[in-house]
mmCIF file of C-alpha atoms and ligand atoms in Angstrom:
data_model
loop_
_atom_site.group_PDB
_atom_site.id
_atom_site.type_symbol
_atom_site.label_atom_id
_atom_site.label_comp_id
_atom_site.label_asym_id
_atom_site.label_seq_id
_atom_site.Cartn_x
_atom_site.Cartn_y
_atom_site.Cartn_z
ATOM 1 C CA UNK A 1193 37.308 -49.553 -27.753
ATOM 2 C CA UNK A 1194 35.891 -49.956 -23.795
ATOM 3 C CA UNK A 1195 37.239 -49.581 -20.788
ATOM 4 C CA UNK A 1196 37.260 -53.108 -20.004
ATOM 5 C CA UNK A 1197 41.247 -54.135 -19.549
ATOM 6 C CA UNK A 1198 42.375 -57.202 -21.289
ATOM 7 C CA UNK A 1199 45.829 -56.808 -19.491
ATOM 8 C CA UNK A 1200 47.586 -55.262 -16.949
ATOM 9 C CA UNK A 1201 51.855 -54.553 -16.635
ATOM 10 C CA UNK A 1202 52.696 -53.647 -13.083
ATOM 11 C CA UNK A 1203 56.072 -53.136 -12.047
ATOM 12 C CA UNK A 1204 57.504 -55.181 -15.042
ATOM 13 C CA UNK A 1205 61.547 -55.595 -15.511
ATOM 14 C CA UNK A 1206 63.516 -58.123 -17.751
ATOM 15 C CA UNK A 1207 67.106 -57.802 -16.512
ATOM 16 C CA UNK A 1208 69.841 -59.912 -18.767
ATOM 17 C CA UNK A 1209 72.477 -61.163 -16.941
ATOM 18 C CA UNK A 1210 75.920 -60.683 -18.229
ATOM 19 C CA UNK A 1211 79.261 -62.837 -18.206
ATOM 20 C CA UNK A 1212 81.339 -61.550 -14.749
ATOM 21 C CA UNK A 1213 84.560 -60.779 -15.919
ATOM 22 C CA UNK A 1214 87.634 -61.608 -14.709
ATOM 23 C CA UNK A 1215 88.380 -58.596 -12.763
ATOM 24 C CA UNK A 1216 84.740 -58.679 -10.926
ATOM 25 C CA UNK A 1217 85.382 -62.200 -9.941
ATOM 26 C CA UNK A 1218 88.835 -61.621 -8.487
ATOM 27 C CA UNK A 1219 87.518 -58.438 -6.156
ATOM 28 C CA UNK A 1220 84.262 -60.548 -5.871
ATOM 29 C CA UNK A 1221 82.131 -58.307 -7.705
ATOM 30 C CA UNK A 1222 78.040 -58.583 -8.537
ATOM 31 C CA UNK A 1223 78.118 -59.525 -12.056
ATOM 32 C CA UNK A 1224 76.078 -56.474 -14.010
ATOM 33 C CA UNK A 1225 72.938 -56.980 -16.036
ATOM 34 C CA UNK A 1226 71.344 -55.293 -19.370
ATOM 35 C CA UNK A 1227 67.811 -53.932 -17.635
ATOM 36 C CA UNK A 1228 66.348 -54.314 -20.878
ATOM 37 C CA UNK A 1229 62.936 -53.480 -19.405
ATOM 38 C CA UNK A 1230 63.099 -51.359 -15.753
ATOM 39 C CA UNK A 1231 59.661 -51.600 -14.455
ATOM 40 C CA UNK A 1232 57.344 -50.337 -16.640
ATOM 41 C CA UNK A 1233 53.479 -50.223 -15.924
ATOM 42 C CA UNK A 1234 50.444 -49.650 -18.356
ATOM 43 C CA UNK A 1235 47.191 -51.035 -18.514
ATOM 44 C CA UNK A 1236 45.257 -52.499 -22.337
ATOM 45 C CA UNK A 1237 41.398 -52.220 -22.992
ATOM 46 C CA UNK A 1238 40.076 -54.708 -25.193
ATOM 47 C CA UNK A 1239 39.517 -53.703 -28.814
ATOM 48 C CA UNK A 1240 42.261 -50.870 -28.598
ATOM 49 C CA UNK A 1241 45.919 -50.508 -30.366
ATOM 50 C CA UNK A 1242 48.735 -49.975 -27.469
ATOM 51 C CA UNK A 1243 51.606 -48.410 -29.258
ATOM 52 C CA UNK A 1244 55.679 -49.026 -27.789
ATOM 53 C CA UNK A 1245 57.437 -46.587 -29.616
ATOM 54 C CA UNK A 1246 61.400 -46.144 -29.211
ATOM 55 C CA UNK A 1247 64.875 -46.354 -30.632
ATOM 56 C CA UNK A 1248 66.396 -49.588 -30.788
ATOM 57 C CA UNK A 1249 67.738 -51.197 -27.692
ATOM 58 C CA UNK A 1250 64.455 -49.088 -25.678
ATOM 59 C CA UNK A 1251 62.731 -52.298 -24.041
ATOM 60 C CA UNK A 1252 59.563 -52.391 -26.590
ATOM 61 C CA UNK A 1253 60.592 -55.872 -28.250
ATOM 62 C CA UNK A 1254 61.607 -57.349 -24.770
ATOM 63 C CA UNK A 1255 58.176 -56.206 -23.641
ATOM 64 C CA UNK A 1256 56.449 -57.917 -26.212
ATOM 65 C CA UNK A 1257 57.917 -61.163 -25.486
ATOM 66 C CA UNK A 1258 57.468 -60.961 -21.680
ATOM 67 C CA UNK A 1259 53.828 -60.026 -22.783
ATOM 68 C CA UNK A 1260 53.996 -63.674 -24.710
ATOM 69 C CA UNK A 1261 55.681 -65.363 -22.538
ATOM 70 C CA UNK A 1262 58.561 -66.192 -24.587
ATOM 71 C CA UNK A 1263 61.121 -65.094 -22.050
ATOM 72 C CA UNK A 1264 60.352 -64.922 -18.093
ATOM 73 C CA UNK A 1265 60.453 -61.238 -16.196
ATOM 74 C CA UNK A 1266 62.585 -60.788 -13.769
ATOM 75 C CA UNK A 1267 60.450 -59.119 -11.340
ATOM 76 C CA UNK A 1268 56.965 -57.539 -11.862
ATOM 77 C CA UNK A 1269 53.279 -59.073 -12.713
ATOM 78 C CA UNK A 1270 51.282 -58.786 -16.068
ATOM 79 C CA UNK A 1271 47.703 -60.032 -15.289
ATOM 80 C CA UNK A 1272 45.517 -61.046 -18.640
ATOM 81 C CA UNK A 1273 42.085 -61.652 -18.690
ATOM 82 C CA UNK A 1274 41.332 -64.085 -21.049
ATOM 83 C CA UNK A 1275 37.973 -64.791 -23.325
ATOM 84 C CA UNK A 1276 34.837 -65.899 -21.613
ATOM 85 C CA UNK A 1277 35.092 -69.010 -23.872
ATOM 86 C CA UNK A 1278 38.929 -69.618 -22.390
ATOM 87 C CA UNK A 1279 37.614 -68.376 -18.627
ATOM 88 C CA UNK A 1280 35.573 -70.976 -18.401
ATOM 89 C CA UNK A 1281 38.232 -73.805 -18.584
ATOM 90 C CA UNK A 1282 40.151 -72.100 -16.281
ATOM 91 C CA UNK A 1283 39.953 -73.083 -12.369
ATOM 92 C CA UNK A 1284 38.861 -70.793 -10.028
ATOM 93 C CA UNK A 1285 41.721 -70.784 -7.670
ATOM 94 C CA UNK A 1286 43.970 -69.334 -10.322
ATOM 95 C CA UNK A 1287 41.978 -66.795 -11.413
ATOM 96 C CA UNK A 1288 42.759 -63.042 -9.635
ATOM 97 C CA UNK A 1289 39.724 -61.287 -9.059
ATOM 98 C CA UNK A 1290 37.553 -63.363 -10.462
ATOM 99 C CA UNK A 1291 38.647 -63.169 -14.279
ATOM 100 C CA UNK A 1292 42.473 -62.400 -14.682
ATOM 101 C CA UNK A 1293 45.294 -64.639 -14.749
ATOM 102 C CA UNK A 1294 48.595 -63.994 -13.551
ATOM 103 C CA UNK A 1295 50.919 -64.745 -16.443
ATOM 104 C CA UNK A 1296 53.682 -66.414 -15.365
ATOM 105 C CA UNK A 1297 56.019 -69.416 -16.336
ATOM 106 C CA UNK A 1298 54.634 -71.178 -13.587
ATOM 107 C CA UNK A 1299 51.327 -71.706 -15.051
ATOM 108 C CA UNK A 1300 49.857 -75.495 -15.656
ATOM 109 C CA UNK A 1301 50.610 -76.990 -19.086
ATOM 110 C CA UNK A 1302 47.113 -77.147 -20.287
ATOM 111 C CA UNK A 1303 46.003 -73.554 -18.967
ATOM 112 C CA UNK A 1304 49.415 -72.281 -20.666
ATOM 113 C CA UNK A 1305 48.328 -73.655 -23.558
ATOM 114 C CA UNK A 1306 45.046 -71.854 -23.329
ATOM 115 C CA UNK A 1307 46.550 -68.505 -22.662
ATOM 116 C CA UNK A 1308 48.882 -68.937 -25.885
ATOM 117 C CA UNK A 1309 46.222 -68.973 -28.028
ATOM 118 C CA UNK A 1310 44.583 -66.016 -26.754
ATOM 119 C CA UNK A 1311 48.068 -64.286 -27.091
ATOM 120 C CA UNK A 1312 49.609 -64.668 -30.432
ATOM 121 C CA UNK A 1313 52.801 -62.733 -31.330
ATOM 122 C CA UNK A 1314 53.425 -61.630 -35.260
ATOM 123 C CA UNK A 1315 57.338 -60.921 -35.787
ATOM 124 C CA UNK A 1316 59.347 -58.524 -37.644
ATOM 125 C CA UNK A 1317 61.187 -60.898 -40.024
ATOM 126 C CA UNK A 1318 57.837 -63.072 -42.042
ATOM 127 C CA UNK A 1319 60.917 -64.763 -43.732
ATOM 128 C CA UNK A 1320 62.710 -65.627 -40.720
ATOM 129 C CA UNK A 1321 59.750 -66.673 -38.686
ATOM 130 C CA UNK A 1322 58.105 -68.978 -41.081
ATOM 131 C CA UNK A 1323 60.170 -72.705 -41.734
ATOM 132 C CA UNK A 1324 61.561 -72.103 -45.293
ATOM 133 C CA UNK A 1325 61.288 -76.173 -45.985
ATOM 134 C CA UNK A 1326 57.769 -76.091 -45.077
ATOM 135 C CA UNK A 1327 54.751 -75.164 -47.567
ATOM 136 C CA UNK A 1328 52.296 -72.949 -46.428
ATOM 137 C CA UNK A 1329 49.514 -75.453 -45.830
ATOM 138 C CA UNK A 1330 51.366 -77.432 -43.051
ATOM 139 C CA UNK A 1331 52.812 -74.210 -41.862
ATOM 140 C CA UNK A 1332 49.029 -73.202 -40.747
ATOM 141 C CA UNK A 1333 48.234 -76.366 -40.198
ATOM 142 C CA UNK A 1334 50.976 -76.887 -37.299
ATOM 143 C CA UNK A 1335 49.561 -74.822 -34.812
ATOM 144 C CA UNK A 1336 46.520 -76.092 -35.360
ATOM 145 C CA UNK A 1337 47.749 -80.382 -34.499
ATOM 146 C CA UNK A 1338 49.267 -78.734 -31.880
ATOM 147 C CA UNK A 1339 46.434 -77.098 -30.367
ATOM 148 C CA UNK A 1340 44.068 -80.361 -31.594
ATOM 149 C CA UNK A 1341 42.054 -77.651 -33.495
ATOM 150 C CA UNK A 1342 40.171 -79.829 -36.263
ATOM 151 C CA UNK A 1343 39.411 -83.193 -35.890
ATOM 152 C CA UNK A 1344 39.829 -84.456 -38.950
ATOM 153 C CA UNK A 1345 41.964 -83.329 -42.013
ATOM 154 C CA UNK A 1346 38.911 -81.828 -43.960
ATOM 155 C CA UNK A 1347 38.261 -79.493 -40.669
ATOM 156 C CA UNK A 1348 41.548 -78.542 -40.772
ATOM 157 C CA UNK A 1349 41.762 -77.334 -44.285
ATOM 158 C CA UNK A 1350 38.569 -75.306 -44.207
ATOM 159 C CA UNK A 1351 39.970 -73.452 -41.114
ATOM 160 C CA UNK A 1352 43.530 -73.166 -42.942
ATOM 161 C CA UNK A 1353 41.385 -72.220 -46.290
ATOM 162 C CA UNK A 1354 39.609 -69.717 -44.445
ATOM 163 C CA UNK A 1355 42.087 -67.794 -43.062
ATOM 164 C CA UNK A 1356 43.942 -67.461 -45.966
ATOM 165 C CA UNK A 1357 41.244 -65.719 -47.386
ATOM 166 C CA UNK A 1358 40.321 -63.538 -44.552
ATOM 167 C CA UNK A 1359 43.976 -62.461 -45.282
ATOM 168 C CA UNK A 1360 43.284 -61.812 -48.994
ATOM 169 C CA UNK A 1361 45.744 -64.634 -50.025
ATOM 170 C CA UNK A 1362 43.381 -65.581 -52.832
ATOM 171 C CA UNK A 1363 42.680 -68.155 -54.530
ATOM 172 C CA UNK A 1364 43.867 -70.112 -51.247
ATOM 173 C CA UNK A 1365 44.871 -73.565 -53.278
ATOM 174 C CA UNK A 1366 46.728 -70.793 -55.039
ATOM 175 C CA UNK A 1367 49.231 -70.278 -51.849
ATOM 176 C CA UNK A 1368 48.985 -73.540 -50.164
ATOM 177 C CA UNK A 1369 51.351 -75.459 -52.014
ATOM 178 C CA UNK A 1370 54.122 -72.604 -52.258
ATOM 179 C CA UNK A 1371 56.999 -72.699 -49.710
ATOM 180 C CA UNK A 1372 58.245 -69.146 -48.171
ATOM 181 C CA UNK A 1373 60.609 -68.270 -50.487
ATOM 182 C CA UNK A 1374 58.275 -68.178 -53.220
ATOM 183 C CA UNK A 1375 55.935 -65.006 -52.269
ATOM 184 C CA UNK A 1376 56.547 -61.851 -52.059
ATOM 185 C CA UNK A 1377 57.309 -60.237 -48.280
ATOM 186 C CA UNK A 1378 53.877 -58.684 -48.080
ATOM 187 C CA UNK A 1379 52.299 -62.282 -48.986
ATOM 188 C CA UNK A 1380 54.887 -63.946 -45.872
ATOM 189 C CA UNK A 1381 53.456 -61.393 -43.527
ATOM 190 C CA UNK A 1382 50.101 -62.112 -44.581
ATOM 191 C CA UNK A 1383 51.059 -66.008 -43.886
ATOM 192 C CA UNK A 1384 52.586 -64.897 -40.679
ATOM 193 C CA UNK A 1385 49.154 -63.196 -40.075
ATOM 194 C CA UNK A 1386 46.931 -66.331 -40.973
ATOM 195 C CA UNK A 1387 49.008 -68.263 -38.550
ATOM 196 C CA UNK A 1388 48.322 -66.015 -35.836
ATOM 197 C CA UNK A 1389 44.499 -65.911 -36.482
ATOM 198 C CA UNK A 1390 44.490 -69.336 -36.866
ATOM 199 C CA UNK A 1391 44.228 -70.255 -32.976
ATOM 200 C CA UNK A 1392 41.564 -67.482 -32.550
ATOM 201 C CA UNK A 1393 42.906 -64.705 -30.178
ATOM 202 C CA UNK A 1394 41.909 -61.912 -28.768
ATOM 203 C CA UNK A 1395 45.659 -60.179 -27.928
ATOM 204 C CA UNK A 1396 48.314 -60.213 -30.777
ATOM 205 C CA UNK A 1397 51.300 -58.594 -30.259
ATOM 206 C CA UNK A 1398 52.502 -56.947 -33.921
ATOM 207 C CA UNK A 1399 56.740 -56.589 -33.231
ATOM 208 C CA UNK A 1400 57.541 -54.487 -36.184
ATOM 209 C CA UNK A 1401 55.389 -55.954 -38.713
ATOM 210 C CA UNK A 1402 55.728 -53.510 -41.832
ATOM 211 C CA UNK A 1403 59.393 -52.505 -41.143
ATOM 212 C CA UNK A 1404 60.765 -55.009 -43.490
ATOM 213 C CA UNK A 1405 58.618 -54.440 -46.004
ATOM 214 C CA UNK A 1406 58.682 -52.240 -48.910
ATOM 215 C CA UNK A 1407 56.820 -49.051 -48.517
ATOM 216 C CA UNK A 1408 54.707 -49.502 -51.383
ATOM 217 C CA UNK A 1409 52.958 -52.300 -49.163
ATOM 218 C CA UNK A 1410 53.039 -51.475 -45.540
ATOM 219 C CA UNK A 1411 49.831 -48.975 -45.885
ATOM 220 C CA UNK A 1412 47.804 -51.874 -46.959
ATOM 221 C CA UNK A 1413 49.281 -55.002 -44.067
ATOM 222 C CA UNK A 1414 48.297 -52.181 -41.693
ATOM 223 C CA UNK A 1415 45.064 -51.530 -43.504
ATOM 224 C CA UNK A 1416 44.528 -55.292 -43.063
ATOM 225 C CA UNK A 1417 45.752 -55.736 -39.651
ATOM 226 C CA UNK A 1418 42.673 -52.832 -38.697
ATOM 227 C CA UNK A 1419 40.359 -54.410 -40.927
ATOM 228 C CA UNK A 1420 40.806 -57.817 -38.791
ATOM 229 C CA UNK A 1421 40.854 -56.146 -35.782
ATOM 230 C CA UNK A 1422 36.991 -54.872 -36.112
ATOM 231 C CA UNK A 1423 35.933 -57.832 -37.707
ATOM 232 C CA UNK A 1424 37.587 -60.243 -34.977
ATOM 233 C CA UNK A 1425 37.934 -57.993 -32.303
ATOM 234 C CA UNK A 1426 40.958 -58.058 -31.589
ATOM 235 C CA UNK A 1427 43.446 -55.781 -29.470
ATOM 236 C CA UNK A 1428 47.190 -55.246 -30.562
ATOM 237 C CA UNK A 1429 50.035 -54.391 -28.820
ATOM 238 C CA UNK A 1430 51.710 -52.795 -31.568
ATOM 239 C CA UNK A 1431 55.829 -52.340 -31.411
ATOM 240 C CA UNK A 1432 57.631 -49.778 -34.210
ATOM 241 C CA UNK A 1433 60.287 -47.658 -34.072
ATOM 242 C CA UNK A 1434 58.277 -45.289 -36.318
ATOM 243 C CA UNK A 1435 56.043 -42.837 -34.811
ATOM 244 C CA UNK A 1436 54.412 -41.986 -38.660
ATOM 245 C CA UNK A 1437 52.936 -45.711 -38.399
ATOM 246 C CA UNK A 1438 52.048 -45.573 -34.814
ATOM 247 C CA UNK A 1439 50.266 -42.578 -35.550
ATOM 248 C CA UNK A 1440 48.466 -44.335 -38.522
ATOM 249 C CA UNK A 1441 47.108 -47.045 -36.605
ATOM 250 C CA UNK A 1442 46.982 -47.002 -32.692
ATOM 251 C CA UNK A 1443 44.627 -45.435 -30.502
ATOM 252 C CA UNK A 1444 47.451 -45.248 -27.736
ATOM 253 C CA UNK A 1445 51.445 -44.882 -27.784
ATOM 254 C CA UNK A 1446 53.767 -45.243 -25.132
ATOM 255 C CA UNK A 1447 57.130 -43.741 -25.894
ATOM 256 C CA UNK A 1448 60.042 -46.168 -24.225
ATOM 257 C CA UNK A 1449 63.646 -44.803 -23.583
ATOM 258 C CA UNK A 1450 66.030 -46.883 -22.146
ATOM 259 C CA UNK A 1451 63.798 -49.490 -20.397
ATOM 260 C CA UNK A 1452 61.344 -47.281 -19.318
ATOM 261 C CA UNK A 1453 58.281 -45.249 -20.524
ATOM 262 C CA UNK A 1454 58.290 -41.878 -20.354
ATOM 263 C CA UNK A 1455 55.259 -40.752 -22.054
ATOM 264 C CA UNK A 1456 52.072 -42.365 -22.759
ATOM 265 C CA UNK A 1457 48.929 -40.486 -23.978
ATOM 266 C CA UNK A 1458 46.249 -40.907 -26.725
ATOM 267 C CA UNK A 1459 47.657 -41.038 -30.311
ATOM 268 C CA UNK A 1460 46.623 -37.405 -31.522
ATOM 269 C CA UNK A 1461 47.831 -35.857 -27.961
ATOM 270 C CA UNK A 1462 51.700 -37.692 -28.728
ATOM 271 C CA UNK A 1463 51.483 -35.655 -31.987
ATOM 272 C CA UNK A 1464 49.493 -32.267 -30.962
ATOM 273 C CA UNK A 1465 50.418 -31.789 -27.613
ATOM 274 C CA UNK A 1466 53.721 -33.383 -27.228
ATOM 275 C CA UNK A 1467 55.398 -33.053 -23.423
ATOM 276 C CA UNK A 1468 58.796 -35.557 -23.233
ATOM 277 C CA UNK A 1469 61.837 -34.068 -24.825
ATOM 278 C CA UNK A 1470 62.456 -37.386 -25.999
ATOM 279 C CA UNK A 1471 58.981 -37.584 -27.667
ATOM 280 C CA UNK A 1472 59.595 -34.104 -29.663
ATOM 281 C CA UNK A 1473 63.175 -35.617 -30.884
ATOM 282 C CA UNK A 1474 60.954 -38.522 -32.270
ATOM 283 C CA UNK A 1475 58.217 -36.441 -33.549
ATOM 284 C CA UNK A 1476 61.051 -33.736 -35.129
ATOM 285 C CA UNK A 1477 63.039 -36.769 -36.811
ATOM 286 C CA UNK A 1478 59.771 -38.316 -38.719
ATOM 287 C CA UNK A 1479 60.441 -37.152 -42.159
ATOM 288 C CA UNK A 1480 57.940 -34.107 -43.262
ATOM 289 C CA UNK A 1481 56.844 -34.930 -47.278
ATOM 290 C CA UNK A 1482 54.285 -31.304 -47.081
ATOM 291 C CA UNK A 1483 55.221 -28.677 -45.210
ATOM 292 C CA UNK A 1484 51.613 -28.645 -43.320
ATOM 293 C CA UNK A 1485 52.330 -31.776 -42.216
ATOM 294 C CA UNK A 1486 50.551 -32.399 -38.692
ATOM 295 C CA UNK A 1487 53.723 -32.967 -37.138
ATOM 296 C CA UNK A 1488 55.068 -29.410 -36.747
ATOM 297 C CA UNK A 1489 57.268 -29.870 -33.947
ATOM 298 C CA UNK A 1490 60.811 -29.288 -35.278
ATOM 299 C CA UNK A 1491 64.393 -28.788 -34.560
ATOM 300 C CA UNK A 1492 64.720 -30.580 -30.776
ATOM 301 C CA UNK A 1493 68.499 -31.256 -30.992
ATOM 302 C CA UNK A 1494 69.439 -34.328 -29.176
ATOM 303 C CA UNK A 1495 72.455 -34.742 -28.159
ATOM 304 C CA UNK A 1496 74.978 -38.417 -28.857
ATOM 305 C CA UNK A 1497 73.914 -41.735 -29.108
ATOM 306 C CA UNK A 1498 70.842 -43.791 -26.937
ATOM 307 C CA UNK A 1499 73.371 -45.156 -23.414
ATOM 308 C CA UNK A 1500 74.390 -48.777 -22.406
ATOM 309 C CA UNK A 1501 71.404 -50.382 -21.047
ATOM 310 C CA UNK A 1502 73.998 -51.724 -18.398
ATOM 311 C CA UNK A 1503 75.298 -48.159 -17.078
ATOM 312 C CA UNK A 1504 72.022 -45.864 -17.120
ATOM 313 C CA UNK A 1505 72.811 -42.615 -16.169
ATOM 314 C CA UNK A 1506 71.647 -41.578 -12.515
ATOM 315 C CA UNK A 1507 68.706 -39.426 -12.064
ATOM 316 C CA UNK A 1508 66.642 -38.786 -15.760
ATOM 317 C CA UNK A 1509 68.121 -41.605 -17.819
ATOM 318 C CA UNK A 1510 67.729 -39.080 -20.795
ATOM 319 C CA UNK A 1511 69.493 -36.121 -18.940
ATOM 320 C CA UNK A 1512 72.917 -36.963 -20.991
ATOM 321 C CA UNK A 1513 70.750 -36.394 -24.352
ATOM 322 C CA UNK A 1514 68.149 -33.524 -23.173
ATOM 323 C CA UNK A 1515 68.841 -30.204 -24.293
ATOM 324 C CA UNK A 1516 66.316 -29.223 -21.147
ATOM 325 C CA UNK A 1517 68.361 -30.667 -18.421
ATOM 326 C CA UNK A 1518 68.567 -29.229 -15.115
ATOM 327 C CA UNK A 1519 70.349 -29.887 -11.871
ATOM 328 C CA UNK A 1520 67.752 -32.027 -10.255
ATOM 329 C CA UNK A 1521 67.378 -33.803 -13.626
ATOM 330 C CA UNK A 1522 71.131 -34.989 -12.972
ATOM 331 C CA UNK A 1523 70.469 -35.967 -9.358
ATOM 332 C CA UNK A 1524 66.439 -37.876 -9.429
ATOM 333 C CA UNK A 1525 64.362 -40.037 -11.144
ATOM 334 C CA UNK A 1526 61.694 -37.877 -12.388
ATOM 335 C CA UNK A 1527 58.190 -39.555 -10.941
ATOM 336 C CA UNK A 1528 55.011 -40.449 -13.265
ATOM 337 C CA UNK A 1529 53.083 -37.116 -14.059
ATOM 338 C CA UNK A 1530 49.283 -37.212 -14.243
ATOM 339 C CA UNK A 1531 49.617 -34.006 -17.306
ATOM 340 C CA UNK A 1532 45.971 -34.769 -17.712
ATOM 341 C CA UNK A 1533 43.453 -37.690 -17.080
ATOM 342 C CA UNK A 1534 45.016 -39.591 -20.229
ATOM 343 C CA UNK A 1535 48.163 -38.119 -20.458
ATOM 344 C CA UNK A 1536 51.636 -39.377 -18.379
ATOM 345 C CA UNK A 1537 54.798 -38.093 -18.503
ATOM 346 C CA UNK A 1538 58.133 -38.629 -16.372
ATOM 347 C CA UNK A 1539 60.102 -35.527 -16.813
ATOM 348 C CA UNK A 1540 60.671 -32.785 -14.085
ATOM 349 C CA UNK A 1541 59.648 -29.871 -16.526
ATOM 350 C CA UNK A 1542 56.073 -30.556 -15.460
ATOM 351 C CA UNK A 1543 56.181 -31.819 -12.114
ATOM 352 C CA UNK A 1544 54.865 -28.982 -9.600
ATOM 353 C CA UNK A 1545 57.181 -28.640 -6.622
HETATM 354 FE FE1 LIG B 2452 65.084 -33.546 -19.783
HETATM 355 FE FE2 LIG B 2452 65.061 -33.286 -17.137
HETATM 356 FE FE3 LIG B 2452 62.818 -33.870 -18.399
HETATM 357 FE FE4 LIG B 2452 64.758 -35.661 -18.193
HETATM 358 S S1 LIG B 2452 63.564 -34.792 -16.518
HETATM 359 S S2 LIG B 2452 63.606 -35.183 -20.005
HETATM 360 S S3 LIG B 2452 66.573 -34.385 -18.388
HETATM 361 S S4 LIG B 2452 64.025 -31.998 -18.597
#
């Protein structure tokens, strides 16, 4: 991993609109919104894995498809800097300093084309995201007609071939003629995998990619999703609710809570020298097999259940939950602490005033 950054979040919110009801339309109300995402900020080097880690309902899926550009932000800017192969299609009046492109929904068709092959997305749900009246073969073969990779059919099936095997579906004529529903989960996600390989990218973002799985098989989809990774050089974005996988394979985690982050360090200093409250609740709920576990941090009570995204609570958003919570806590945002070079937290505990 470098210190060359393949993308960079700035101020970045995704705000959902919601229905006005009656009563706010009779006393003329602003209708309220879900701030799914509340302006978050982080930077990605090429070649690393950029953990989101939170409960449900935190912002880290939402991220991930602003990141892709499946949904539009509402404010912010995330500026990606694509391969020198894609860079030099590009014109140079788009480009911000020199070699990073705003991504936006405003972009050209043909250059937004370009940037969605560098940025593939791998979901949750293989069984969901893969057309169950499709066999494999034209399900890798779609994004490639779509993209005009391969001129001819025979092109085509060596790159559809080949990336079934870098994803150790093999024999490949062995898969190609099954539909979805007739492999195994691990084999979909593998599928789901070759498909996002397929166009050649250098950013995937992974949205929960072992959590439907069985347990027996997630150690070896992540084993394969680092094994690609060196061999294609690829950087992840990778989004779990489970801070035992993030710990297994990212280099970086940024702990989300309610739309914001509120801790983001390197992988061992989450787990040895945990700061956030809200980290330590996450760490203390990861379920300890041998008692000399690494993650000895234990017995962090939090309080009730994660609040509406559409009434955060003023001041800390976590203040209702934190068993640490002071007056100012109550009353003001806690600001971004520099802890140490690679270490960030937002929580007053270690803000010197
Ligand atoms: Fe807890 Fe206050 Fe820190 Fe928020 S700022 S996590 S309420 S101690």
């Amino acid at each position: 991993m470098g210190n060359e950054v393949i993308l960079r979040v700035m101020g970045l919110k995704k705000y959902f609109p919601l229905r006005r009801t009656l009563k706010e339309i009779l006393m003329f109300k602003k209708g309220r919104s879900v701030k799914a995402v509340d302006g978050i900020d982080f930077d990605i080097h090429r070649g690393e894995v950029f953990c989101l880690v939170g409960e449900s309902g935190c912002g880290k899926t939402t991220t991930g498809r602003l990141v892709t550009r499946l949904i539009p932000p509402t404010s912010g800017r995330m500026l990606f800097k694509p391969s020198p192969q894609t860079l030099k299609h590009l014109p140079k009046e788009i480009l911000v300093d020199g070699e990073y492109v705003e991504l936006s929904s405003k972009l050209p068709k043909n250059i937004s084309r370009l940037l969605r092959r560098e940025i593939q997305i791998i979901f949750q749900d293989p069984f969901g995201s893969l057309n169950p009246r499709m066999k494999v073969y034209d399900i890798l073969k779609e994004p490639l007609i779509i993209h005009g990779i391969g001129s001819t059919e025979d092109e085509r099936r060596k790159l559809i071939f080949k990336a079934l095997e870098e994803v150790k579906l093999t024999p490949p004529e062995e898969f190609t003629g099954r539909f979805p529903h007739m492999l195994s989960g691990g084999q979909r996600q593998r599928v789901a995998i070759a498909r996002a390989l397929l166009l050649g990218p250098s950013l995937i973002v992974a949205d929960e990619p072992v959590s439907m799985l069985d347990v027996s098989i997630r150690a070896e989809i992540l084993q394969l999703m680092i094994d690609l990774k060196e061999k294609r050089g690829l950087t992840y974005i990778f989004i779990t609710h489970d801070l035992a996988v993030a710990s297994y394979i990212c280099n970086r985690i940024a702990v989300m809570y309610l739309g914001k982050i509120v801790e983001v360090a390197p992988t061992d200093e989450i787990i040895n020298k945990t700061l956030h409250p809200y980290t330590k609740a996450l760490l203390a709920a990861v379920p300890e097999p041998d008692p000399s576990n690494r993650f000895k941090i234990r017995e962090v009570p939090i309080k009730g259940e994660v609040p509406s995204a559409v009434v955060i609570p003023p001041g800390c958003r976590f203040h209702p939950r934190c068993p640490y919570a002071m007056d100012v806590c109550r009353r003001e945002e806690p600001p971004s602490i520099e802890y140490s070079p690679h270490h960030k937290v937002s929580c007053w505990l270690y803000a010197r005033r």
